[in-house]
Short mmCIF file of C-alpha atoms and ligand atoms in Angstrom, two decimals:
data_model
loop_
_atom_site.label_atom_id
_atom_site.label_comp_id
_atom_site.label_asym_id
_atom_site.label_seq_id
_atom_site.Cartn_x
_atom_site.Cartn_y
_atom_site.Cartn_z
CA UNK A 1 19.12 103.61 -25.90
CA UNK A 2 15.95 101.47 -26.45
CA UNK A 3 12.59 102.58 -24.07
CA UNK A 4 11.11 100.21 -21.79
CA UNK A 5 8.62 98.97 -24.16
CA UNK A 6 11.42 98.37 -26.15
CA UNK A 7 13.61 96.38 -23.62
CA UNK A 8 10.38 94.61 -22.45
CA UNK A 9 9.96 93.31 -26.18
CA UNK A 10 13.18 92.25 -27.07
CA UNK A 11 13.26 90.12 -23.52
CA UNK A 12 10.16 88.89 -24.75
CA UNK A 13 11.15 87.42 -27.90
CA UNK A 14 14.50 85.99 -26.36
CA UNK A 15 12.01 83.81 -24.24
CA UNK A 16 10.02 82.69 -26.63
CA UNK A 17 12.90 81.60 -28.49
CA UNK A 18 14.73 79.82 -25.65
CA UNK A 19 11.19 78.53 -24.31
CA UNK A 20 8.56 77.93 -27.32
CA UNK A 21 5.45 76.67 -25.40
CA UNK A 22 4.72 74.76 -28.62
CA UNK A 23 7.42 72.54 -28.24
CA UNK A 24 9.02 71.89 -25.44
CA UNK A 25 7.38 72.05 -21.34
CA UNK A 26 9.29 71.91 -18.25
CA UNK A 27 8.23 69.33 -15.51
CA UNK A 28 7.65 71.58 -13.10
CA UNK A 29 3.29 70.51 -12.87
CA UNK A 30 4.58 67.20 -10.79
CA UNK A 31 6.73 69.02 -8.51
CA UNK A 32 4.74 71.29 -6.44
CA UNK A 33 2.35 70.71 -3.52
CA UNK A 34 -0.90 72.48 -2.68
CA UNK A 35 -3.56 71.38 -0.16
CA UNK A 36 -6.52 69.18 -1.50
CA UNK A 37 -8.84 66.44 0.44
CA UNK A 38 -6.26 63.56 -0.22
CA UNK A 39 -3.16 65.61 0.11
CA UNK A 40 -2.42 67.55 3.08
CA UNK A 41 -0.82 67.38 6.60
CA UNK A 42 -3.65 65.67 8.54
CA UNK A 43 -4.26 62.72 5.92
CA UNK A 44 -2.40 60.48 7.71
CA UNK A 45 0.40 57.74 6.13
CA UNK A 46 2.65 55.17 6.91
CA UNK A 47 5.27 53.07 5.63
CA UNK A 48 4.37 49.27 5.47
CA UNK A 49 5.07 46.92 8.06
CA UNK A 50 7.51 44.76 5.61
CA UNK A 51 9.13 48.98 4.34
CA UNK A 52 9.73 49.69 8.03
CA UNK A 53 12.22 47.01 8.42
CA UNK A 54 13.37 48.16 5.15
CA UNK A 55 14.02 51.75 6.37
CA UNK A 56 15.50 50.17 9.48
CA UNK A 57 18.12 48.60 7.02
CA UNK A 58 18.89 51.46 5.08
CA UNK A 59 19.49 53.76 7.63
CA UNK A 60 22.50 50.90 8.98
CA UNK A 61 24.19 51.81 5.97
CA UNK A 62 24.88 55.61 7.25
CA UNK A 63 26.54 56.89 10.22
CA UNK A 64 23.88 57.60 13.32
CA UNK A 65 24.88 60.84 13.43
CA UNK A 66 24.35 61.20 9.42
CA UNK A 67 21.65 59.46 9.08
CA UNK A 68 19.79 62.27 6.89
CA UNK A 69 21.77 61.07 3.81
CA UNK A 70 19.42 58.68 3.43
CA UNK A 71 16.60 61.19 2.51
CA UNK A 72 16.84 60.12 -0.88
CA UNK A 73 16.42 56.37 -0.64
CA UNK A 74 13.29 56.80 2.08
CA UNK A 75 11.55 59.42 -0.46
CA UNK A 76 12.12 56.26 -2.69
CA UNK A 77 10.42 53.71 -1.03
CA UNK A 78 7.56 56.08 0.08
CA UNK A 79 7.00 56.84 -3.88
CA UNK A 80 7.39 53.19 -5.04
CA UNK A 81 5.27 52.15 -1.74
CA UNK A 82 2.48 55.14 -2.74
CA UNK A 83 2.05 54.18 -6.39
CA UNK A 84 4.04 56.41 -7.78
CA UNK A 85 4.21 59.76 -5.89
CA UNK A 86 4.58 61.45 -2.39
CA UNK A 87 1.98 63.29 -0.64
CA UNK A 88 2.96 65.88 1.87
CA UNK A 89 2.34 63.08 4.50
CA UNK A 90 5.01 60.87 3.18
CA UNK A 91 7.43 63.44 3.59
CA UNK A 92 6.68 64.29 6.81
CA UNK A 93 7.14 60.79 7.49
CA UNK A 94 9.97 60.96 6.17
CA UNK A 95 11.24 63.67 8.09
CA UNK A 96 10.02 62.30 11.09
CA UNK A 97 11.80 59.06 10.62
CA UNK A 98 15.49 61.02 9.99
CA UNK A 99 14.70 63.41 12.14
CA UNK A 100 15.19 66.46 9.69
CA UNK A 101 13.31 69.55 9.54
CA UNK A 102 10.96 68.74 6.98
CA UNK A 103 11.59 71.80 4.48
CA UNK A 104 14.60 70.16 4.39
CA UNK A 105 12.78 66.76 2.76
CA UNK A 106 10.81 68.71 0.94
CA UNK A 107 13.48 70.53 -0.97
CA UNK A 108 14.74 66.97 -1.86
CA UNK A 109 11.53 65.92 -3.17
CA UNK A 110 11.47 68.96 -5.70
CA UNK A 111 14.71 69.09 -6.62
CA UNK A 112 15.10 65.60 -7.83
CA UNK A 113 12.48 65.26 -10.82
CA UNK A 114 12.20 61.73 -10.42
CA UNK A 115 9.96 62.64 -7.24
CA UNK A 116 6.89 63.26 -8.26
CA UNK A 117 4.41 65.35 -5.66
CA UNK A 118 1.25 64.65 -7.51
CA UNK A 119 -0.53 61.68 -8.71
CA UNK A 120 1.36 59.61 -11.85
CA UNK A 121 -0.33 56.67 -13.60
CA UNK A 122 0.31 53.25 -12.47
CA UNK A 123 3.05 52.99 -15.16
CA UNK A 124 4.82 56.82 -15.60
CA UNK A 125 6.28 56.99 -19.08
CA UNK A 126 9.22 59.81 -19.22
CA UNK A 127 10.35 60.41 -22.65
CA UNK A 128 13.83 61.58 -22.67
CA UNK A 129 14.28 65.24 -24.50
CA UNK A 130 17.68 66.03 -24.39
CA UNK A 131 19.90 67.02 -27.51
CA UNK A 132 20.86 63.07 -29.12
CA UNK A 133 17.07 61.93 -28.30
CA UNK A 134 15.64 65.00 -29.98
CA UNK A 135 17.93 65.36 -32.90
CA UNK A 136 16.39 61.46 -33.36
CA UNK A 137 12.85 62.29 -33.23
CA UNK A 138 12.07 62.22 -29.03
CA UNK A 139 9.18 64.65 -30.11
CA UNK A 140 7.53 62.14 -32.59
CA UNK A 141 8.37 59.50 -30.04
CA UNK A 142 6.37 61.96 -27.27
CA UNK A 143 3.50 62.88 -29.82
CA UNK A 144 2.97 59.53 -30.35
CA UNK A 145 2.12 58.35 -26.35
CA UNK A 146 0.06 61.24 -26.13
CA UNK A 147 -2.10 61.29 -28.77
CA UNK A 148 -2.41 57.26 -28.53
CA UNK A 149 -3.53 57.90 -24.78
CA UNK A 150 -5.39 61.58 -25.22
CA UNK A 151 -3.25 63.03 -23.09
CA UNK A 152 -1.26 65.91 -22.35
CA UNK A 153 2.13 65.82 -20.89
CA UNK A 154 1.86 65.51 -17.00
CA UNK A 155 -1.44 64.22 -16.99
CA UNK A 156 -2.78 60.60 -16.10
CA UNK A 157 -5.27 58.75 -18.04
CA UNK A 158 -8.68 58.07 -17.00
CA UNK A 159 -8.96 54.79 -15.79
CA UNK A 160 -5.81 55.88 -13.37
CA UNK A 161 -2.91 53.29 -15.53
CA UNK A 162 -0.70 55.66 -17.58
CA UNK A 163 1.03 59.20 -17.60
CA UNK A 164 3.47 60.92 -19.61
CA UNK A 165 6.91 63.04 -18.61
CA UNK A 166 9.71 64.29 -19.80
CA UNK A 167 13.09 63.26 -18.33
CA UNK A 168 16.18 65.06 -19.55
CA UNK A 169 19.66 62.66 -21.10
CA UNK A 170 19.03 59.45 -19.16
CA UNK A 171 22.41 58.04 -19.90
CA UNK A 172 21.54 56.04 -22.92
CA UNK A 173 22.15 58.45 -26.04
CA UNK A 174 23.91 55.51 -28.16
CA UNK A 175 20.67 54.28 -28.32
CA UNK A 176 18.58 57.36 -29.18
CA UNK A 177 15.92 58.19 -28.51
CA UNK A 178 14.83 56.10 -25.65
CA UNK A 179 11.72 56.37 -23.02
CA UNK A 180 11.88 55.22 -19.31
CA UNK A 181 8.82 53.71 -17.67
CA UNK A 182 8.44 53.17 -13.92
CA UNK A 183 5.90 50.67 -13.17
CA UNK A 184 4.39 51.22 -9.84
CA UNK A 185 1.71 48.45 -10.45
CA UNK A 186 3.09 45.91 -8.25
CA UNK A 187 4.27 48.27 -5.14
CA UNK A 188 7.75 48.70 -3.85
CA UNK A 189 8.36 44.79 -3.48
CA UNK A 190 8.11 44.59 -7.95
CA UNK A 191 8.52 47.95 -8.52
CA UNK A 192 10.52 48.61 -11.84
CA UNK A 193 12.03 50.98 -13.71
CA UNK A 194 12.98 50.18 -17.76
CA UNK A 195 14.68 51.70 -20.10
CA UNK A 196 13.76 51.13 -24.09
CA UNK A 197 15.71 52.31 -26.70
CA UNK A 198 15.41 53.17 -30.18
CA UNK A 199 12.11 53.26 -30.04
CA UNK A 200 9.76 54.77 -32.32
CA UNK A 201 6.57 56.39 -33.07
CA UNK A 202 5.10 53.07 -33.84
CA UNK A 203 6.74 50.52 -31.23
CA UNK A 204 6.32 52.85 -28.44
CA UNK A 205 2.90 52.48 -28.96
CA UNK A 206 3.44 48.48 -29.13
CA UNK A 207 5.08 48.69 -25.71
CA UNK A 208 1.86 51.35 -24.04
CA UNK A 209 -0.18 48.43 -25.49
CA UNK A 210 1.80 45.80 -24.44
CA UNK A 211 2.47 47.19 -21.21
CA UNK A 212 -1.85 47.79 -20.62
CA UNK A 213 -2.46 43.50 -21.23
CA UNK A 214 0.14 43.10 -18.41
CA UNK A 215 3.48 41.99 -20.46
CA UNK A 216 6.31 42.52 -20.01
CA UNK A 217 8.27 44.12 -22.97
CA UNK A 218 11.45 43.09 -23.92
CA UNK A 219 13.77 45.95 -22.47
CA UNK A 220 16.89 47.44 -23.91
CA UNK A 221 17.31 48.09 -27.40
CA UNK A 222 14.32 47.88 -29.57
CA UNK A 223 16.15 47.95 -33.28
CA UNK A 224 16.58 43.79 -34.07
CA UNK A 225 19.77 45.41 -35.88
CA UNK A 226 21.24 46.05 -32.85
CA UNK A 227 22.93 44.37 -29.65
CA UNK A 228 23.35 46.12 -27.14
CA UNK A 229 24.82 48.97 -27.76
CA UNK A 230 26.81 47.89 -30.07
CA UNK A 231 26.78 49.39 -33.76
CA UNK A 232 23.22 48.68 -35.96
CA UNK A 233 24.28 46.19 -38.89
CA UNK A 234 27.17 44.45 -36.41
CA UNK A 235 30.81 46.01 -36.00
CA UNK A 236 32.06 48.25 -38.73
CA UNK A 237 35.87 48.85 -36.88
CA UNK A 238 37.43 46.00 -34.43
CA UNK A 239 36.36 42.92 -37.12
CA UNK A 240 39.36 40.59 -35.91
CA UNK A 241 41.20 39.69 -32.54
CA UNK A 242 43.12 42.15 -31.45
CA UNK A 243 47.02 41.77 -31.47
CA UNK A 244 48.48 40.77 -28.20
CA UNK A 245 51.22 43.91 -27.10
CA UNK A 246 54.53 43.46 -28.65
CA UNK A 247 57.07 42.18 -26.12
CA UNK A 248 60.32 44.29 -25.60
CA UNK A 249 63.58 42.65 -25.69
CA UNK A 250 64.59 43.94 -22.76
CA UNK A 251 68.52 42.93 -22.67
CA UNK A 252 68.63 44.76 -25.58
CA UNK A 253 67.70 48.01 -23.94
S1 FES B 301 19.92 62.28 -24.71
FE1 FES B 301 18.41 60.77 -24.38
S2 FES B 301 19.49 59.30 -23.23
FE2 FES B 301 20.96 60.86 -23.50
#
């Protein structure tokens, strides 16, 4: 039997192991909501004149007495229409608008970690760090940003136009390792949200850079090796036509 002090150590070491601060931070700092002078109940918000008639659409596409399920597509808007995040007032707007208790938006907003409930730069640049992107340098690719824009993860940049996050597999391991950036610059009529893949240390820098003089970066795959998704140095299996299916001879069955 080990003493407390000894149970209390080994627990302590198992979390450092599974959670090294040095390496890897969970995304919880845009999640969470506490009273300031621009973000609290009485600061008052509303969707857009050309958005309302937008939220009058989407909520057509549920049933009336349903109409809740579109919670995550309003949250949405409000983000994309708010430059990038959703203060308390949005969400009671929100709630307001689908009639829902508004814990009940709220629980949305911080369960989904593409809602973010504090400020983001104008273009939010989520570096993927799950398993494939890792094991092909995501933490170069994430050193890189932030040392380029003196940063630290979760923070925005001083003249308001970037911040940096960390977004778990994004779907798009073949092309490892890949960043996301949602560009909120042009509100939710040109809002956009890219994927770039293969990226690294130095070309993600290209594309911050890029992205600051107001281009537009090629999207997709980043390696000219590559299209698509397709294999780096063109198709290694599958060179010819395939053969059509042989046909059976059926009388002779
Ligand atoms: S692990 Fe990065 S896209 Fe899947």
């Amino acid at each position: 039997m080990f003493g407390i002090a000894e149970v209390a150590r080994r627990a302590a070491v198992r979390l450092r192991v599974r959670v090294n601060p040095g390496v890897r931070h969970f995304s919880t700092a845009l999640n969470y909501h506490l009273d300031s002078p621009d973000n609290n109940p009485n600061v008052p918000w509303e969707f857009t004149e050309a958005n309302k008639e937008r939220v009058k659409e989407i909520i057509t596409h549920y049933p009336s007495n349903y109409k809740q399920s579109a919670v995550i597509t309003l949250l949405d808007l409000a983000q994309q229409q708010h430059g990038g995040w959703l203060p308390v007032s949005a969400m009671n707007k929100v709630a307001e608008v689908l009639e829902m208790a508004p814990i009940r938006v709220f629980e949305v907003a911080t369960f989904y970690t593409m809602f973010n409930r504090t400020k983001v730069g104008k273009y939010h640049l989520l570096v993927c760090g799950t398993t494939p992107c890792m094991i092909r340098g995501s933490c170069d690719i994430e050193g890189a940003i932030l040392k380029h824009l003196g940063v630290k993860r979760n923070e925005v940049t001083k003249d308001g136009m970037f911040s940096v996050g960390e977004m778990e597999c994004m779907g798009c391991c073949v092309n490892a390792p890949m960043i996301a950036v949602a560009d909120y610059t042009k509100g939710s009529e040109g809002f956009t949200y890219n994927y770039y893949e293969d990226v690294t240390p130095k070309r993600v820098v290209e594309i911050v850079e890029m992205l600051r003089r107001g281009e537009t970066p090629p999207v997709g795959t980043q390696n000219p090796d590559r299209i698509m998704a397709g294999p780096a140095g063109g198709n290694t299996t599958l060179l010819s036509e395939p053969k059509p299916p042989p046909c059976r001879d059926l009388d002779s069955c």
